[in-house]
mmCIF file of C-alpha atoms in Angstrom:
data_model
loop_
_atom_site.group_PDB
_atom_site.id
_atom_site.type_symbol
_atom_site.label_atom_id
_atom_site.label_comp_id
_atom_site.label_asym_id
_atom_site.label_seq_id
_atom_site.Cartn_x
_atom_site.Cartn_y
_atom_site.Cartn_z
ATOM 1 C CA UNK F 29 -54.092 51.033 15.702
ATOM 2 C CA UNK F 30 -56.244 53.398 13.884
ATOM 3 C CA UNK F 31 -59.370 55.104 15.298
ATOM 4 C CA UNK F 32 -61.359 53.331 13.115
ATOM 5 C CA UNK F 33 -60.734 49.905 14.909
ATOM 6 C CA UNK F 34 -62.324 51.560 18.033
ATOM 7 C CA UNK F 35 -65.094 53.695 18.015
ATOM 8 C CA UNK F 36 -64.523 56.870 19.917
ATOM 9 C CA UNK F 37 -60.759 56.617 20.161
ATOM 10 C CA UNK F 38 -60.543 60.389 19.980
ATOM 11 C CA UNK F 39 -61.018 61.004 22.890
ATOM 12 C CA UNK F 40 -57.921 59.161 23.896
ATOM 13 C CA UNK F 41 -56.546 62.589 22.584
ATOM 14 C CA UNK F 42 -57.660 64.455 25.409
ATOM 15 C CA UNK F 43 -57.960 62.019 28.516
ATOM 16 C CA UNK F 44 -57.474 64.116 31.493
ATOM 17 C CA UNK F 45 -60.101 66.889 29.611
ATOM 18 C CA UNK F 46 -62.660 64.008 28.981
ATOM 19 C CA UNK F 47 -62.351 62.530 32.110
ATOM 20 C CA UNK F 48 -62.127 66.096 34.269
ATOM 21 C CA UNK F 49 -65.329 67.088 32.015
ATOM 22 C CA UNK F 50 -67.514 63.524 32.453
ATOM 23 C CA UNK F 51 -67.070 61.322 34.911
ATOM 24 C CA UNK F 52 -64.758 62.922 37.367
ATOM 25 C CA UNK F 53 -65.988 66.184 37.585
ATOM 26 C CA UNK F 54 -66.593 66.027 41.092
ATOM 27 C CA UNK F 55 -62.882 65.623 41.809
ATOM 28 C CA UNK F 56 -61.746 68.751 40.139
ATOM 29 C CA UNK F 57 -61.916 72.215 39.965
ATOM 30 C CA UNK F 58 -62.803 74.534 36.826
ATOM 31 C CA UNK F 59 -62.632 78.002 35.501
ATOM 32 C CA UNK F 60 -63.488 78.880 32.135
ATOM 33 C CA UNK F 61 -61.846 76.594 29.459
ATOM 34 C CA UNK F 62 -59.418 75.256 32.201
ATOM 35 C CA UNK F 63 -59.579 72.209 35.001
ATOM 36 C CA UNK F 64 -57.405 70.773 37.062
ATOM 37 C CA UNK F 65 -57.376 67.778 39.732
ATOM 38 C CA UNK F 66 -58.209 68.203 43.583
ATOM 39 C CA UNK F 67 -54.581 68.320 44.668
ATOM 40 C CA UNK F 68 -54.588 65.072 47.189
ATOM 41 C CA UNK F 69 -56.601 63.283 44.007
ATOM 42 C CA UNK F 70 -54.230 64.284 41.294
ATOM 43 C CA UNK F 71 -51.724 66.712 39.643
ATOM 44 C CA UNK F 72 -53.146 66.637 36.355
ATOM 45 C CA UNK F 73 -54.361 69.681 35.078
ATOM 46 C CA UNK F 74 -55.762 71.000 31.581
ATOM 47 C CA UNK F 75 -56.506 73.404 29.240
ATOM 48 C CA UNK F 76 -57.949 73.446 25.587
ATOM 49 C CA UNK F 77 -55.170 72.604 22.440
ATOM 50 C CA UNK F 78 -56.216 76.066 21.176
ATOM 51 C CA UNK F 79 -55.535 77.796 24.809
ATOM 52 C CA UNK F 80 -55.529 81.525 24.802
ATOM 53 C CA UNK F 81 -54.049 84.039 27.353
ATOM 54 C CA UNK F 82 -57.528 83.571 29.381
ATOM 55 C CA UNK F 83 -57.336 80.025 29.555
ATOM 56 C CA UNK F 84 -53.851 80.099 31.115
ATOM 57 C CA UNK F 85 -54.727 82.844 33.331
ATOM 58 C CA UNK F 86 -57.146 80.795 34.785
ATOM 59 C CA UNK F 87 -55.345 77.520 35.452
ATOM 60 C CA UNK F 88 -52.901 79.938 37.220
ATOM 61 C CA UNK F 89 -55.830 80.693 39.123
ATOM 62 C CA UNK F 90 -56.980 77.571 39.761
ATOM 63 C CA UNK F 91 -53.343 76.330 40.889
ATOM 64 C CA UNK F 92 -51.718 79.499 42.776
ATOM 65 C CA UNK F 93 -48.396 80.763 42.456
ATOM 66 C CA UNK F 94 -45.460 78.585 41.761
ATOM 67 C CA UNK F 95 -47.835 75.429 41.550
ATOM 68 C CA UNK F 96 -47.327 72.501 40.031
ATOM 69 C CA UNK F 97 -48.874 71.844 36.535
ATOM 70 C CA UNK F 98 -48.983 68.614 35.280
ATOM 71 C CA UNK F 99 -50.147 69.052 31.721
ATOM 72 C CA UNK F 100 -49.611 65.487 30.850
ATOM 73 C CA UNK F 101 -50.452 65.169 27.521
ATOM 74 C CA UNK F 102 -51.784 68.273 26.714
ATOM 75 C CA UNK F 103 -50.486 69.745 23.397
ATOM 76 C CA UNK F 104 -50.862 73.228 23.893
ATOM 77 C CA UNK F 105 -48.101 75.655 24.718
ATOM 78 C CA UNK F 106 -47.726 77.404 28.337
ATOM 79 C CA UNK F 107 -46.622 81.194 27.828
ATOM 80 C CA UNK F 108 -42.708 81.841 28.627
ATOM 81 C CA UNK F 109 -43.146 83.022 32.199
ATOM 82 C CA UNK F 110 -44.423 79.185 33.307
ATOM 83 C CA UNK F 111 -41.164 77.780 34.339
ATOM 84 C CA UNK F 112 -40.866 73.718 32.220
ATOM 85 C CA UNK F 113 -40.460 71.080 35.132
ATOM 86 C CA UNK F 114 -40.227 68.060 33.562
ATOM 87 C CA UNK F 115 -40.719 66.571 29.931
ATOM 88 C CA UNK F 116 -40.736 62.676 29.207
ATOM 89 C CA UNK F 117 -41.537 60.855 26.249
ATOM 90 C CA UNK F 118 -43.869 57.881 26.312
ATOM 91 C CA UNK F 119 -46.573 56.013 24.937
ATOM 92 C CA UNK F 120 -50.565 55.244 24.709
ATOM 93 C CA UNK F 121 -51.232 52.002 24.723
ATOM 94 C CA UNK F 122 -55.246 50.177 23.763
ATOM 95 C CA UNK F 123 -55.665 46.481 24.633
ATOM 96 C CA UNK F 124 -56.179 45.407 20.893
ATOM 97 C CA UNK F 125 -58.672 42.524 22.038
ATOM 98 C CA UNK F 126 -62.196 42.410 23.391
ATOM 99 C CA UNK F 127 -61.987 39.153 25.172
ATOM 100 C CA UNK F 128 -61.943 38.547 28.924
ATOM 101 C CA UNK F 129 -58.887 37.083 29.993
ATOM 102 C CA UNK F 130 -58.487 33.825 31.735
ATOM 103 C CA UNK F 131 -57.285 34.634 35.109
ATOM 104 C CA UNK F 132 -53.915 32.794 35.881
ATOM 105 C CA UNK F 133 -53.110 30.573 39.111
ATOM 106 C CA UNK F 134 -52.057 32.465 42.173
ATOM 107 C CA UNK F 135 -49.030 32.042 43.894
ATOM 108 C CA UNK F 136 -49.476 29.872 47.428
ATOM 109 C CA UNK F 137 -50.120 32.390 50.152
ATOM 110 C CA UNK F 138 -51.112 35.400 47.845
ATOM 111 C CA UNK F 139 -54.479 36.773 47.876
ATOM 112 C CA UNK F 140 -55.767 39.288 45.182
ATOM 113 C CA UNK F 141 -57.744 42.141 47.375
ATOM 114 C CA UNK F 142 -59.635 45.431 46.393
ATOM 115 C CA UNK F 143 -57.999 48.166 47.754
ATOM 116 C CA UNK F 144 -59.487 51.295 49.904
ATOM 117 C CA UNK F 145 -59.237 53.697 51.882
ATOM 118 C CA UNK F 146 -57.978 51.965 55.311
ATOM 119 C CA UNK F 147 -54.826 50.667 52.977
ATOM 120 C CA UNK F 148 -54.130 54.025 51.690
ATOM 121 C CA UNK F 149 -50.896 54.068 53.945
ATOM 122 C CA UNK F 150 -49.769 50.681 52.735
ATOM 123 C CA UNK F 151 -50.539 51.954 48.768
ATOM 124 C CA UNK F 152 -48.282 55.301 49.733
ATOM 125 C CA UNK F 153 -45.571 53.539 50.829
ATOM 126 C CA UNK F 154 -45.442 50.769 48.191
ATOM 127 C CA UNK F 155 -45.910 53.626 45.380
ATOM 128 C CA UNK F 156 -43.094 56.048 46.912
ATOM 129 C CA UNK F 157 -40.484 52.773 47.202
ATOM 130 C CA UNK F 158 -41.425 51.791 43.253
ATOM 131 C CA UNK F 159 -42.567 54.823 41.171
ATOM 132 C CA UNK F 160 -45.018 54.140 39.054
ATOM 133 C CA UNK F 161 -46.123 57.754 38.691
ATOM 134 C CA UNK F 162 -47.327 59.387 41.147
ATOM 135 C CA UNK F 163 -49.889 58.483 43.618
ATOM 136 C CA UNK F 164 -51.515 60.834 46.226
ATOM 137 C CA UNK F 165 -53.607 60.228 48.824
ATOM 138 C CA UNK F 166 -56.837 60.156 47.432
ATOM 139 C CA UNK F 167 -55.727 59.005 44.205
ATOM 140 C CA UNK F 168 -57.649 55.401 44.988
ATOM 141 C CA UNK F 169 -61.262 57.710 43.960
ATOM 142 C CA UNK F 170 -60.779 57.588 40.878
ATOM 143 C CA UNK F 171 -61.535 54.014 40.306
ATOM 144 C CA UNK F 172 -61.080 50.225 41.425
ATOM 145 C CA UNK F 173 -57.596 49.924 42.935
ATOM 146 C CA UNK F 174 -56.859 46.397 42.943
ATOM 147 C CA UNK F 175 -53.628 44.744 45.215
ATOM 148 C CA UNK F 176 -52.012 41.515 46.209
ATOM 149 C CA UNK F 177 -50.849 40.443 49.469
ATOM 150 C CA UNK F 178 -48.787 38.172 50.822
ATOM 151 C CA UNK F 179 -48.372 36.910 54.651
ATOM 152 C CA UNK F 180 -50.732 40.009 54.725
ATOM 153 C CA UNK F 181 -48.170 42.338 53.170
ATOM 154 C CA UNK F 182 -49.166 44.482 50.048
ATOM 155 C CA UNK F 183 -46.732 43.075 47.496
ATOM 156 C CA UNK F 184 -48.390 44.815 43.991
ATOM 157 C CA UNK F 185 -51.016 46.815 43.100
ATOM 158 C CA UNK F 186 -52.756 48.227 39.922
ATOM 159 C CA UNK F 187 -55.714 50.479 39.592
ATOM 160 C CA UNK F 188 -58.022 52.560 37.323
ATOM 161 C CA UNK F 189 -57.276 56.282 36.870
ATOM 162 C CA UNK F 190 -58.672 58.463 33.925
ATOM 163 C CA UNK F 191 -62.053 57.361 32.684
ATOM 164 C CA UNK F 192 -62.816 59.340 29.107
ATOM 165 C CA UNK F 193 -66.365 58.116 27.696
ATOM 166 C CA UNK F 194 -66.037 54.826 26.864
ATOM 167 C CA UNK F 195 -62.564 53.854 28.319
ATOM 168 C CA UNK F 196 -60.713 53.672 31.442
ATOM 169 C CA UNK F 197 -57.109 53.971 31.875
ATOM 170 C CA UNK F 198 -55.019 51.113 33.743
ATOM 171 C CA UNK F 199 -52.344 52.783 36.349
ATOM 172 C CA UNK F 200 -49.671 52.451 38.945
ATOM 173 C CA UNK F 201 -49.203 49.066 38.430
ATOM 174 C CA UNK F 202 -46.087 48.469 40.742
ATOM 175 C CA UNK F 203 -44.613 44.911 42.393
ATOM 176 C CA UNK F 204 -42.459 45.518 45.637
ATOM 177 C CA UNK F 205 -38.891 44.481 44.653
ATOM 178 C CA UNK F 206 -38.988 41.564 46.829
ATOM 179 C CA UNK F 207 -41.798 40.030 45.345
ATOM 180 C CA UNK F 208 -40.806 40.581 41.218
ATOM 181 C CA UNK F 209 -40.821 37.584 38.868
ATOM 182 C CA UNK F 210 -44.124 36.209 40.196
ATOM 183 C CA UNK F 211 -46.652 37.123 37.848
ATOM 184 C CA UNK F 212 -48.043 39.518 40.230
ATOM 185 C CA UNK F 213 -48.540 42.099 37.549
ATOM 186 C CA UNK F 214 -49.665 40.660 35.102
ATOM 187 C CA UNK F 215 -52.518 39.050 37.539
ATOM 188 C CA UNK F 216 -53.437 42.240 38.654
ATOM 189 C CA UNK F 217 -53.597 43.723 34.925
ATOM 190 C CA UNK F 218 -55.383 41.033 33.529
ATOM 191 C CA UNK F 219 -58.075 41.531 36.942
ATOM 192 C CA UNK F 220 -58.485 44.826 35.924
ATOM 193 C CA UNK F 221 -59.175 44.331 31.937
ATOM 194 C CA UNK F 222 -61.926 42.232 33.580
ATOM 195 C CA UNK F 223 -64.061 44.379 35.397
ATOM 196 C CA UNK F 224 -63.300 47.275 32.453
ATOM 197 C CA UNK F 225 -64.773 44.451 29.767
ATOM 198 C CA UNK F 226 -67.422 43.640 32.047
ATOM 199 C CA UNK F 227 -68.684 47.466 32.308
ATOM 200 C CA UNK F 228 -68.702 47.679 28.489
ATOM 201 C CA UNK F 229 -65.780 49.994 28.472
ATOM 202 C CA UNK F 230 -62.235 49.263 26.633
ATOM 203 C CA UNK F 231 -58.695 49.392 28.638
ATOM 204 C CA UNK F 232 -55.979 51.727 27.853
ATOM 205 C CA UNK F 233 -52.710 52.910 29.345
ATOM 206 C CA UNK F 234 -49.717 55.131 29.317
ATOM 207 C CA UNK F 235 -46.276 54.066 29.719
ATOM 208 C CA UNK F 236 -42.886 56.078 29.789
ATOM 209 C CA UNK F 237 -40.924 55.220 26.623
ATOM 210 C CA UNK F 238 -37.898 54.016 28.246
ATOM 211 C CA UNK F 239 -39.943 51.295 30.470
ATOM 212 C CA UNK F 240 -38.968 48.808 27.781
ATOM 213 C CA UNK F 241 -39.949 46.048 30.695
ATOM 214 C CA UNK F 242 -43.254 47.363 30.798
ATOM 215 C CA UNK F 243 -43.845 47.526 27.460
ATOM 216 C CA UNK F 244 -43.117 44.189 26.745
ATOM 217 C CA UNK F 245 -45.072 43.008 29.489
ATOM 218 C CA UNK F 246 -48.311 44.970 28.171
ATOM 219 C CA UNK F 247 -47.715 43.437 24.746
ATOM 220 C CA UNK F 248 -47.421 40.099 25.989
ATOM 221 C CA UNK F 249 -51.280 40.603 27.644
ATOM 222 C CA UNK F 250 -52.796 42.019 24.013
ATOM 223 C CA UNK F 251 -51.687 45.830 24.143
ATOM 224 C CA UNK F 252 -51.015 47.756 20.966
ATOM 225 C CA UNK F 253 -49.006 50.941 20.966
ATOM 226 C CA UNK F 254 -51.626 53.671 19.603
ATOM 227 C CA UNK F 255 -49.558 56.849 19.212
ATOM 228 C CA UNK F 256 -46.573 58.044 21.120
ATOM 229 C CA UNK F 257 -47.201 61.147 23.702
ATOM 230 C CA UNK F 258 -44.966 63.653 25.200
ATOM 231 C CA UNK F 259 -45.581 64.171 29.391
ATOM 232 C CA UNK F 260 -45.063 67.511 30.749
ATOM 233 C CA UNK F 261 -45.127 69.808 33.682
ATOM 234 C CA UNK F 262 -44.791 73.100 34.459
ATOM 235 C CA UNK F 263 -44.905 75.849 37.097
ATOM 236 C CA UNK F 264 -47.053 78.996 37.112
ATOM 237 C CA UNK F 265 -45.133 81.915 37.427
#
């Protein structure tokens, strides 16, 4: 996909910046050029792709000593003394189409549920026993958090994340082992590119390379790969 085929791609560059910056400035901190996530809302933090000594000076501030940094996609390079943590490749995906899916038949005994606050417990738990990436409590602010249940049992969930100007980012889509080979996923992705459509907004993801599963199953519900990204984290010295 080029950036022509979507207007305002670009800032698909800088996701956790747009979003930290617009829309979820009230669940983050800032100093200077630099912002981070409340810690119980997210990890991700970032800083400009032309940081300076200042601007990593004050994420240090903002995150303490020998705090996590998630830089996610952020391009820019920490100074020496900000120990790596992790580095995975992956990629950015864009649903390449603009038209509402058709919602597929549910299971018998499945019920498709917005999520909240009362089944933050239940999301923690189905989250830490999958790994989809990670998922704190208040991660469910940042958007519609959608889940499926089953005998009354949260089975899969899927929710919205980072929300740059004109876009919002599909996440932690997960489907307790038990329950895989359902179509849970896929119901609850396809639920989600709904509501997104219906605000005027356009989907988008991010998906770790090796999930060659996931890939495939993104594909199959009309995402395109956009450009391949590079996830990192550090720790402040």
């Amino acid at each position: 996909m080029t950036d022509g085929e979507y207007d305002g791609a670009r800032v698909l560059d800088d996701p956790v910046g747009e979003s930290l910056r617009g829309h979820h400035a009230d669940l983050g901190h800032r100093r200077g050029r630099a912002a981070t996530y409340l810690p119980e809302v997210a990890t991700f933090s970032v800083v400009p792709a032309d940081a300076d000594a200042a601007d990593w000076a004050d994420l240090a501030r903002l995150l303490g000593r020998d705090a996590f940094a998630d830089l996610f996609s952020c391009t820019a390079t920490p100074p020496p003394d900000w120990e790596p943590a992790f580095l995975l490749e992956g990629r950015q995906m864009v649903r390449s189409s603009g038209v509402r899916p058709v919602a597929a038949p549910a299971p018998a005994g499945t019920e498709l549920v917005e999520l909240g606050a009362a089944d933050v417990p239940e999301m923690l738990d189905l989250t830490a026993r999958t790994r989809p990436g990670p998922f704190w409590p208040r991660t469910h602010e940042l958007g519609t958090y959608l889940g499926i249940r089953a005998g009354g049992r949260l089975v899969a969930m899927a929710g919205e994340r980072l929300r740059p100007p004109g876009w919002t980012e599909i996440s932690a889509v997960c489907t307790d082992p038990e329950a895989r080979g359902q179509g849970h996923a896929a119901r609850l992705l396809d639920a989600l590119v709904a509501r997104i459509l219906d605000r005027h907004e356009r989907p988008f993801l991010h998906v770790a390379e090796e999930n060659t599963g996931a890939i495939a199953l993104y594909e199959r519900l009309g995402f395109t790969s956009r450009k391949p990204v590079t996830f990192r984290g550090f720790r402040t010295p």
